[in-house]
Short mmCIF file of C-alpha atoms in Angstrom, two decimals:
data_model
loop_
_atom_site.label_atom_id
_atom_site.label_comp_id
_atom_site.label_asym_id
_atom_site.label_seq_id
_atom_site.Cartn_x
_atom_site.Cartn_y
_atom_site.Cartn_z
CA MET C 4 -9.49 -35.00 -24.14
CA THR C 5 -10.05 -37.32 -21.17
CA LEU C 6 -10.64 -36.09 -17.64
CA GLN C 7 -10.13 -39.57 -16.23
CA LEU C 8 -7.77 -40.20 -13.33
CA PRO C 9 -5.27 -42.96 -12.63
CA ARG C 10 -7.03 -45.58 -10.51
CA TRP C 11 -4.83 -44.82 -7.48
CA ALA C 12 -5.34 -41.03 -7.51
CA PRO C 13 -8.56 -40.77 -5.43
CA ALA C 14 -7.08 -42.97 -2.71
CA LEU C 15 -3.90 -40.88 -2.63
CA TYR C 16 -5.95 -37.70 -2.31
CA GLU C 17 -8.02 -39.08 0.57
CA SER C 18 -4.90 -40.40 2.32
CA LEU C 19 -3.24 -37.00 2.12
CA HIS C 20 -6.39 -35.29 3.35
CA ARG C 21 -6.73 -37.63 6.34
CA ALA C 22 -3.20 -36.96 7.57
CA PRO C 23 -2.34 -33.27 7.06
CA GLU C 24 0.97 -31.88 8.28
CA LEU C 25 2.03 -28.31 9.04
CA GLY C 26 4.91 -26.48 7.39
CA PHE C 27 8.35 -28.10 7.71
CA GLN C 28 6.69 -31.13 9.36
CA GLU C 29 5.48 -32.80 6.15
CA HIS C 30 7.48 -36.03 6.51
CA ARG C 31 4.66 -38.50 5.75
CA THR C 32 3.30 -36.34 2.94
CA ALA C 33 6.70 -36.08 1.27
CA GLY C 34 7.25 -39.80 1.70
CA LEU C 35 3.98 -40.72 0.00
CA LEU C 36 4.72 -38.50 -2.99
CA ALA C 37 8.30 -39.72 -3.21
CA ASP C 38 7.06 -43.32 -3.42
CA VAL C 39 4.47 -42.54 -6.10
CA LEU C 40 6.83 -40.51 -8.28
CA SER C 41 9.65 -43.05 -7.95
CA ARG C 42 7.23 -45.72 -9.13
CA GLU C 43 6.43 -43.60 -12.18
CA GLY C 44 10.10 -43.40 -13.17
CA PHE C 45 11.16 -40.08 -11.64
CA ALA C 46 14.52 -39.69 -9.89
CA VAL C 47 13.60 -38.31 -6.47
CA THR C 48 15.77 -36.27 -4.12
CA ARG C 49 14.37 -35.69 -0.64
CA GLY C 50 15.30 -33.31 2.15
CA ILE C 51 15.75 -30.08 0.17
CA GLY C 52 14.70 -27.27 2.45
CA GLY C 53 13.92 -29.71 5.25
CA THR C 54 10.96 -31.73 4.05
CA GLY C 55 10.94 -30.59 0.42
CA LEU C 56 11.71 -32.85 -2.50
CA VAL C 57 12.33 -32.72 -6.21
CA ALA C 58 11.59 -35.37 -8.82
CA VAL C 59 13.20 -35.29 -12.27
CA LEU C 60 12.39 -37.24 -15.42
CA ASP C 61 15.15 -36.92 -18.03
CA ARG C 62 14.24 -37.81 -21.60
CA GLY C 63 17.22 -36.18 -23.23
CA PRO C 64 17.77 -32.80 -24.87
CA GLY C 65 14.76 -30.55 -25.03
CA PRO C 66 12.79 -28.04 -22.95
CA VAL C 67 12.99 -28.15 -19.16
CA VAL C 68 9.54 -27.84 -17.58
CA ALA C 69 9.21 -27.24 -13.83
CA VAL C 70 6.00 -27.65 -11.82
CA ARG C 71 5.51 -26.66 -8.18
CA ALA C 72 3.04 -28.07 -5.65
CA GLU C 73 2.81 -27.54 -1.88
CA LEU C 74 3.13 -30.09 0.91
CA ASP C 75 1.71 -28.29 3.94
CA ALA C 76 -1.68 -27.87 5.61
CA LEU C 77 -3.23 -25.25 7.91
CA PRO C 78 -3.76 -25.09 11.71
CA LEU C 79 -7.57 -25.51 11.58
CA GLN C 80 -9.95 -28.05 13.08
CA GLU C 81 -11.81 -29.62 10.16
CA ARG C 82 -15.62 -29.48 10.15
CA THR C 83 -16.39 -30.72 6.62
CA GLY C 84 -18.01 -33.96 7.75
CA ALA C 85 -16.22 -35.82 4.95
CA ASP C 86 -15.65 -39.56 5.30
CA PHE C 87 -11.95 -38.88 4.78
CA ALA C 88 -11.77 -35.84 7.09
CA SER C 89 -8.53 -35.00 8.88
CA GLY C 90 -7.58 -37.34 11.67
CA THR C 91 -5.03 -34.87 13.03
CA ASP C 92 -6.39 -32.64 15.75
CA GLY C 93 -6.22 -28.97 14.86
CA VAL C 94 -4.75 -29.46 11.37
CA MET C 95 -6.53 -29.72 8.01
CA HIS C 96 -5.99 -29.27 4.29
CA ALA C 97 -8.13 -26.15 4.04
CA CYS C 98 -6.29 -24.77 1.01
CA GLY C 99 -6.32 -27.72 -1.37
CA HIS C 100 -2.64 -28.60 -1.22
CA ASP C 101 -3.57 -32.28 -0.96
CA LEU C 102 -5.45 -31.94 -4.24
CA HIS C 103 -2.57 -30.04 -5.85
CA LEU C 104 -0.15 -32.83 -4.93
CA THR C 105 -2.45 -35.54 -6.22
CA ALA C 106 -3.07 -33.70 -9.49
CA LEU C 107 0.68 -33.24 -9.91
CA ALA C 108 1.36 -36.94 -9.41
CA ALA C 109 -1.57 -38.04 -11.56
CA ALA C 110 -0.78 -35.64 -14.42
CA SER C 111 2.86 -36.71 -14.40
CA ALA C 112 1.91 -40.39 -14.48
CA GLN C 113 -0.48 -39.87 -17.39
CA LEU C 114 2.11 -37.86 -19.28
CA VAL C 115 4.82 -40.47 -18.81
CA ALA C 116 2.47 -43.28 -19.86
CA GLY C 117 1.40 -41.48 -23.04
CA PRO C 118 2.69 -42.61 -26.45
CA ASP C 119 3.85 -39.18 -27.64
CA LEU C 120 5.87 -37.77 -24.73
CA PRO C 121 8.33 -35.24 -26.22
CA ASN C 122 12.00 -35.17 -25.33
CA GLY C 123 13.06 -32.89 -22.51
CA ARG C 124 13.12 -32.88 -18.74
CA ILE C 125 10.30 -32.61 -16.22
CA VAL C 126 11.21 -31.11 -12.84
CA LEU C 127 8.63 -31.53 -10.08
CA ILE C 128 9.16 -29.33 -7.02
CA LEU C 129 7.23 -30.37 -3.90
CA GLN C 130 7.66 -27.46 -1.56
CA PRO C 131 7.20 -27.30 2.22
CA ALA C 132 5.70 -24.45 4.22
CA GLU C 133 3.97 -22.43 1.52
CA GLU C 134 1.53 -21.25 4.17
CA LEU C 135 4.41 -19.82 6.18
CA GLY C 136 5.74 -17.91 3.18
CA SER C 137 9.24 -19.31 3.73
CA GLY C 138 9.30 -22.76 2.12
CA ALA C 139 10.56 -21.63 -1.29
CA VAL C 140 13.30 -19.52 0.27
CA ARG C 141 14.36 -22.47 2.42
CA MET C 142 14.61 -24.73 -0.63
CA ASN C 143 16.70 -22.10 -2.45
CA GLU C 144 18.99 -21.75 0.55
CA ASP C 145 19.41 -25.52 0.56
CA GLY C 146 20.63 -25.63 -3.03
CA LEU C 147 17.48 -26.15 -5.11
CA THR C 148 18.74 -24.19 -8.11
CA GLU C 149 21.93 -26.27 -8.19
CA ALA C 150 20.09 -29.57 -7.70
CA VAL C 151 17.86 -29.32 -10.78
CA PRO C 152 18.34 -28.23 -14.40
CA ARG C 153 17.36 -24.63 -15.05
CA PRO C 154 13.72 -24.56 -16.20
CA ASP C 155 12.53 -22.88 -19.37
CA ILE C 156 9.11 -22.43 -17.75
CA LEU C 157 7.57 -22.80 -14.28
CA LEU C 158 3.95 -23.95 -13.91
CA GLY C 159 1.67 -23.72 -10.88
CA GLN C 160 -2.02 -24.15 -10.19
CA HIS C 161 -4.31 -23.66 -7.20
CA VAL C 162 -7.90 -24.49 -6.33
CA SER C 163 -10.41 -21.71 -5.76
CA ALA C 164 -13.95 -21.77 -4.43
CA MET C 165 -14.58 -18.49 -6.24
CA ALA C 166 -14.96 -20.35 -9.54
CA PRO C 167 -17.15 -23.41 -10.21
CA ALA C 168 -15.73 -26.84 -10.94
CA GLY C 169 -15.03 -27.16 -14.64
CA VAL C 170 -13.80 -23.56 -14.98
CA LEU C 171 -10.18 -22.35 -14.97
CA VAL C 172 -9.22 -18.73 -14.35
CA SER C 173 -5.99 -16.74 -14.48
CA THR C 174 -4.57 -13.24 -14.84
CA PRO C 175 -2.06 -11.99 -17.43
CA GLY C 176 0.75 -9.99 -15.83
CA PRO C 177 0.70 -9.33 -12.05
CA ALA C 178 -1.64 -11.99 -10.66
CA LEU C 179 -1.08 -12.23 -6.89
CA ALA C 180 0.14 -9.64 -4.41
CA ALA C 181 3.41 -9.40 -2.57
CA ALA C 182 3.15 -10.40 1.10
CA ASP C 183 5.14 -9.16 4.08
CA THR C 184 4.89 -10.62 7.57
CA LEU C 185 6.02 -8.57 10.57
CA THR C 186 6.02 -9.46 14.25
CA VAL C 187 5.49 -7.01 17.12
CA THR C 188 6.56 -8.21 20.56
CA ALA C 189 5.72 -6.20 23.69
CA ARG C 190 7.06 -7.06 27.15
CA ALA C 191 6.35 -5.68 30.64
CA PRO C 192 6.88 -6.91 34.23
CA GLY C 193 3.29 -8.11 34.54
CA GLY C 194 1.19 -7.20 37.53
CA HIS C 195 -2.10 -7.91 39.30
CA THR C 196 -5.33 -7.30 37.40
CA GLY C 197 -6.72 -5.72 40.58
CA SER C 198 -4.13 -2.96 40.18
CA PRO C 199 -4.41 -1.95 36.52
CA ASP C 200 -2.71 1.36 37.25
CA SER C 201 0.51 -0.21 38.49
CA GLY C 202 2.29 -0.66 35.17
CA ALA C 203 2.18 -0.96 31.41
CA ASP C 204 -0.16 -3.52 29.89
CA PRO C 205 1.02 -5.33 26.72
CA VAL C 206 -2.52 -6.53 25.99
CA LEU C 207 -3.89 -2.99 26.03
CA PHE C 208 -1.04 -2.00 23.74
CA ALA C 209 -1.84 -4.88 21.39
CA ALA C 210 -5.54 -4.02 21.30
CA GLY C 211 -4.92 -0.36 20.47
CA LEU C 212 -2.33 -1.18 17.84
CA THR C 213 -4.59 -3.77 16.20
CA GLN C 214 -7.42 -1.28 15.76
CA ARG C 215 -5.12 1.36 14.34
CA LEU C 216 -3.35 -0.98 11.92
CA HIS C 217 -6.65 -1.91 10.32
CA THR C 218 -7.17 1.74 9.35
CA VAL C 219 -3.88 2.11 7.46
CA VAL C 220 -5.54 1.33 4.13
CA GLY C 221 -8.14 4.02 3.62
CA ARG C 222 -6.62 6.54 6.04
CA ASP C 223 -2.83 6.49 5.63
CA VAL C 224 -2.87 4.83 2.20
CA ALA C 225 -5.46 5.91 -0.36
CA PRO C 226 -8.44 3.53 -0.47
CA PHE C 227 -8.09 3.05 -4.23
CA GLU C 228 -4.61 1.56 -3.80
CA GLN C 229 -4.47 -2.23 -3.88
CA ALA C 230 -3.33 -3.09 -0.37
CA ALA C 231 -4.41 -4.89 2.77
CA VAL C 232 -3.10 -4.78 6.34
CA SER C 233 -4.27 -7.41 8.82
CA VAL C 234 -3.46 -8.66 12.30
CA PRO C 235 -4.15 -12.39 11.90
CA GLY C 236 -3.06 -13.31 15.41
CA ILE C 237 -2.35 -12.04 18.93
CA VAL C 238 -0.77 -14.25 21.58
CA ALA C 239 -0.70 -13.09 25.22
CA PRO C 240 -0.61 -16.02 27.69
CA SER C 241 -1.87 -15.19 31.17
CA THR C 242 -4.29 -16.13 33.95
CA ALA C 243 -7.32 -14.35 35.44
CA GLY C 244 -5.29 -12.39 38.02
CA LEU C 245 -2.21 -11.60 35.96
CA ARG C 246 -1.67 -8.80 33.48
CA ALA C 247 0.08 -10.64 30.67
CA PRO C 248 3.81 -9.88 30.71
CA ARG C 249 4.09 -10.43 26.96
CA ALA C 250 1.97 -9.92 23.86
CA VAL C 251 2.96 -10.91 20.32
CA LEU C 252 1.14 -9.59 17.25
CA THR C 253 1.51 -10.91 13.71
CA VAL C 254 1.04 -8.23 11.04
CA ASN C 255 0.39 -9.24 7.44
CA ILE C 256 0.67 -6.77 4.54
CA ARG C 257 -0.43 -7.33 0.92
CA THR C 258 0.55 -4.94 -1.89
CA PHE C 259 1.25 -4.90 -5.62
CA GLU C 260 3.35 -1.77 -6.08
CA GLU C 261 6.70 -1.30 -4.35
CA ARG C 262 5.98 2.35 -3.53
CA VAL C 263 2.76 1.31 -1.75
CA ARG C 264 4.55 -1.51 0.04
CA GLU C 265 7.25 0.84 1.33
CA ALA C 266 4.66 3.39 2.46
CA VAL C 267 2.63 0.78 4.35
CA ILE C 268 5.66 -0.74 6.08
CA ARG C 269 6.87 2.71 7.06
CA ARG C 270 3.45 3.62 8.46
CA VAL C 271 3.24 0.38 10.43
CA GLY C 272 6.56 1.26 12.05
CA ASP C 273 5.30 4.74 12.89
CA LEU C 274 2.16 3.35 14.52
CA VAL C 275 4.08 0.80 16.58
CA ARG C 276 6.27 3.60 17.92
CA ALA C 277 3.28 5.84 18.68
CA GLU C 278 1.27 3.10 20.40
CA SER C 279 4.33 2.10 22.41
CA ALA C 280 4.62 5.62 23.78
CA ALA C 281 0.90 5.81 24.50
CA ALA C 282 1.07 2.53 26.42
CA GLY C 283 4.10 3.58 28.48
CA LEU C 284 6.41 1.14 26.69
CA SER C 285 9.75 1.96 25.10
CA PHE C 286 10.17 1.15 21.42
CA GLY C 287 13.36 -0.83 20.85
CA GLY C 288 13.38 -1.90 24.49
CA ASP C 289 9.98 -3.07 25.70
CA VAL C 290 8.62 -3.29 22.15
CA ARG C 291 10.39 -4.97 19.24
CA LEU C 292 9.36 -4.98 15.58
CA THR C 293 10.83 -7.56 13.19
CA HIS C 294 10.30 -8.08 9.47
CA ASP C 295 10.12 -11.85 9.13
CA THR C 296 9.29 -12.70 5.52
CA HIS C 297 8.76 -11.05 2.15
CA VAL C 298 7.08 -12.91 -0.71
CA PRO C 299 7.26 -11.12 -4.08
CA ARG C 300 4.14 -10.76 -6.19
CA VAL C 301 3.27 -13.52 -8.66
CA GLU C 302 3.59 -12.39 -12.26
CA ASN C 303 2.30 -14.38 -15.21
CA SER C 304 4.04 -13.96 -18.52
CA PRO C 305 1.14 -12.53 -20.56
CA GLU C 306 2.08 -14.39 -23.74
CA VAL C 307 2.50 -17.71 -21.94
CA ARG C 308 -0.72 -17.23 -20.02
CA ASP C 309 -2.70 -16.44 -23.17
CA ARG C 310 -1.29 -19.49 -24.97
CA LEU C 311 -2.16 -21.70 -22.02
CA ALA C 312 -5.72 -20.38 -21.75
CA ALA C 313 -6.27 -21.01 -25.46
CA LEU C 314 -4.77 -24.49 -25.12
CA HIS C 315 -7.03 -25.42 -22.21
CA GLU C 316 -10.14 -24.31 -24.06
CA ARG C 317 -9.06 -26.15 -27.19
CA ARG C 318 -7.93 -29.40 -25.57
CA LEU C 319 -10.33 -29.74 -22.63
CA SER C 320 -14.06 -29.34 -22.15
CA VAL C 321 -13.51 -26.41 -19.75
CA ARG C 322 -13.47 -22.63 -19.90
CA HIS C 323 -10.32 -20.68 -19.04
CA LEU C 324 -11.37 -17.14 -18.11
CA THR C 325 -9.53 -13.91 -17.32
CA VAL C 326 -9.94 -12.42 -13.82
CA PRO C 327 -8.44 -9.38 -12.02
CA PRO C 328 -5.39 -9.72 -9.75
CA ALA C 329 -5.92 -11.02 -6.21
CA LEU C 330 -4.51 -9.79 -2.89
CA ALA C 331 -3.62 -13.37 -2.02
CA SER C 332 0.04 -14.40 -2.32
CA ASP C 333 2.14 -17.45 -3.11
CA ASP C 334 5.87 -17.96 -2.75
CA ILE C 335 6.07 -19.73 -6.10
CA SER C 336 7.17 -16.21 -7.09
CA VAL C 337 10.42 -16.80 -5.21
CA LEU C 338 11.14 -19.83 -7.38
CA ALA C 339 10.28 -18.03 -10.61
CA ARG C 340 12.69 -15.22 -9.74
CA SER C 341 15.48 -17.52 -8.64
CA PHE C 342 15.17 -19.62 -11.81
CA GLY C 343 14.82 -16.49 -13.96
CA CYS C 344 12.24 -18.13 -16.21
CA PRO C 345 8.74 -17.22 -17.37
CA SER C 346 5.94 -18.66 -15.28
CA VAL C 347 2.20 -19.12 -15.39
CA TYR C 348 -0.10 -19.71 -12.42
CA TRP C 349 -3.80 -20.45 -12.77
CA PHE C 350 -6.78 -21.39 -10.63
CA VAL C 351 -8.97 -24.45 -10.84
CA GLY C 352 -12.58 -23.85 -9.85
CA SER C 353 -13.66 -25.98 -6.90
CA GLY C 354 -17.21 -24.69 -6.29
CA GLU C 355 -20.50 -26.22 -7.33
CA PRO C 356 -20.61 -26.78 -11.11
CA GLY C 357 -22.72 -24.35 -13.07
CA GLY C 358 -22.20 -21.40 -10.74
CA GLY C 359 -20.69 -18.03 -11.55
CA LEU C 360 -17.50 -16.29 -10.46
CA GLY C 361 -17.40 -14.54 -7.11
CA ALA C 362 -17.15 -14.99 -3.38
CA VAL C 363 -18.85 -18.13 -2.07
CA ARG C 364 -18.78 -20.18 1.09
CA PRO C 365 -17.14 -22.33 2.21
CA ALA C 366 -13.98 -20.70 0.89
CA CYS C 367 -10.32 -21.66 1.13
CA HIS C 368 -8.81 -21.24 4.59
CA THR C 369 -12.09 -22.02 6.35
CA ASP C 370 -12.77 -25.12 8.42
CA THR C 371 -15.54 -26.40 6.11
CA TYR C 372 -13.71 -25.97 2.78
CA LEU C 373 -13.69 -29.08 0.62
CA PRO C 374 -13.26 -28.96 -3.18
CA HIS C 375 -16.09 -30.36 -5.30
CA PRO C 376 -15.35 -34.00 -6.28
CA ALA C 377 -14.96 -33.03 -9.96
CA THR C 378 -12.09 -30.67 -9.14
CA LEU C 379 -9.37 -33.31 -9.01
CA SER C 380 -9.96 -34.65 -12.51
CA VAL C 381 -10.10 -31.12 -13.98
CA ALA C 382 -6.91 -30.08 -12.16
CA THR C 383 -5.13 -33.21 -13.34
CA ALA C 384 -6.13 -32.70 -16.96
CA ALA C 385 -5.30 -28.98 -16.90
CA LEU C 386 -1.82 -29.64 -15.53
CA ARG C 387 -1.17 -32.59 -17.85
CA GLU C 388 -2.00 -30.54 -20.93
CA ALA C 389 0.10 -27.61 -19.70
CA MET C 390 3.11 -29.87 -19.08
CA ALA C 391 2.76 -31.56 -22.47
CA ALA C 392 2.49 -28.23 -24.28
CA ALA C 393 5.49 -26.83 -22.41
CA LEU C 394 7.58 -29.87 -23.31
CA ALA C 395 6.61 -29.38 -26.94
CA GLY C 396 7.65 -25.71 -26.77
CA ALA C 397 4.10 -24.54 -27.45
CA LEU C 398 3.85 -22.20 -24.44
CA THR C 399 7.10 -20.25 -24.33
CA GLY C 400 7.50 -19.52 -28.04
CA PRO C 401 10.88 -18.52 -29.52
CA ARG C 402 13.57 -18.02 -26.90
CA ASP C 403 13.89 -14.28 -27.58
CA GLU C 404 10.20 -13.82 -26.67
CA ARG C 405 10.64 -15.18 -23.16
CA THR C 406 10.39 -12.77 -20.27
CA ARG C 407 12.99 -12.98 -17.55
CA PRO C 408 11.87 -11.89 -14.08
CA GLY C 409 14.41 -10.02 -11.98
CA PRO C 410 16.50 -11.42 -9.13
CA LEU C 411 15.15 -12.41 -5.76
CA ASP C 412 15.23 -8.77 -4.64
CA GLY C 413 15.13 -9.40 -0.91
CA ALA C 414 12.76 -12.37 -1.06
CA THR C 415 14.22 -13.83 2.12
CA GLY C 416 12.93 -10.89 4.15
CA PRO C 417 15.34 -9.26 6.60
CA LYS C 418 14.77 -10.20 10.21
CA CYS C 419 15.46 -6.77 11.68
CA PRO C 420 13.59 -3.77 13.09
CA VAL C 421 11.56 -1.76 10.52
CA GLY C 422 9.71 1.08 10.55
CA ASN C 423 -12.61 -3.68 -5.89
CA ASN C 424 -11.57 -7.19 -6.95
CA THR C 425 -13.31 -10.57 -6.83
CA PRO C 426 -10.65 -12.97 -8.08
CA PRO C 427 -9.93 -16.43 -6.70
CA GLU C 428 -8.43 -16.69 -3.25
CA THR C 429 -5.38 -18.71 -2.30
CA ARG C 430 -3.78 -19.16 1.00
CA THR C 431 -0.90 -17.20 1.81
#
């Protein structure tokens, strides 16, 4: 089966890469994709969830196949040296979303142009703010599930530098971790740095809390549990003579099991309270803890995943391998739960061809990450074949075999006070 691309696809990819946009700011990106998909015969609706859009092709009664791709980029200064490097200061496509979008458009165009397109409906979901963990929720809140027919299956794919170009990988069952984002905000009157004894210091509080939070896994949670706790950012604006009056920490938690998730969140709350007291700050007054977002874990229907892997190996000149779950996350899980349909999510190798599986550099979310040139054609072919098979009913099997994930189960994340794998990495 061909790995060729539509003639316009490389130019679209480079155009998207040159002009990345952050979450909920993806106006140009959404506009480009809307134009391409409209040209290919899709009915496009823009503005769902802010900058999100959906594109539907209706060919009459038959399966409904949904595919999700992401619009947003990351706040990084690109250092790839590519001829088509980002022209936007401090923003780059370091997670391959530009490639995902191009593969989605190219695969859809090839499918529509084919002579044997089955009846059914194709629903393309172009989601904002995946990197923020809130884009899918925003689209749901803005009426996504009412705007499109209910899918029989949801497909998603992602690049990974931890597999070589020409190799696909995926996980049956739980594939990606749940993610929770919390924010800790500490305030104090400020003060002169020449008088460090004259009041509480939010920066000192933030430094102590950061060190302690990174010991939760391995000290407060058994090291063999699959979990990660990180402080990806601290903001404390000040000048040389001023003790910062405010420090804001972002806390990110990754887990697979709900009991572990609850234990970690509870322990984070305990540590914030203890560090507040040690720093001379009052919890609930000087220090606030909010739970901003919750992204459920990604779960692949094992039967659907196995059928897809066999299909890829049979139809394409690529391998589709099984890998362990990853502590990365993706809010495509929110869509799968809200639609209540089986889903399958796989990775497209973007490293040097011929290599093995495992951690390599540059990886996703780094300022020198750039997928190998062969990645786009493989991703396009893999998605095209998955969409065609889903339309033909070859992935989901008889209706009584289909798994139905549970409800959203708090996927919006309450904004209120709260208390050894080597799989492919994604962003979130």
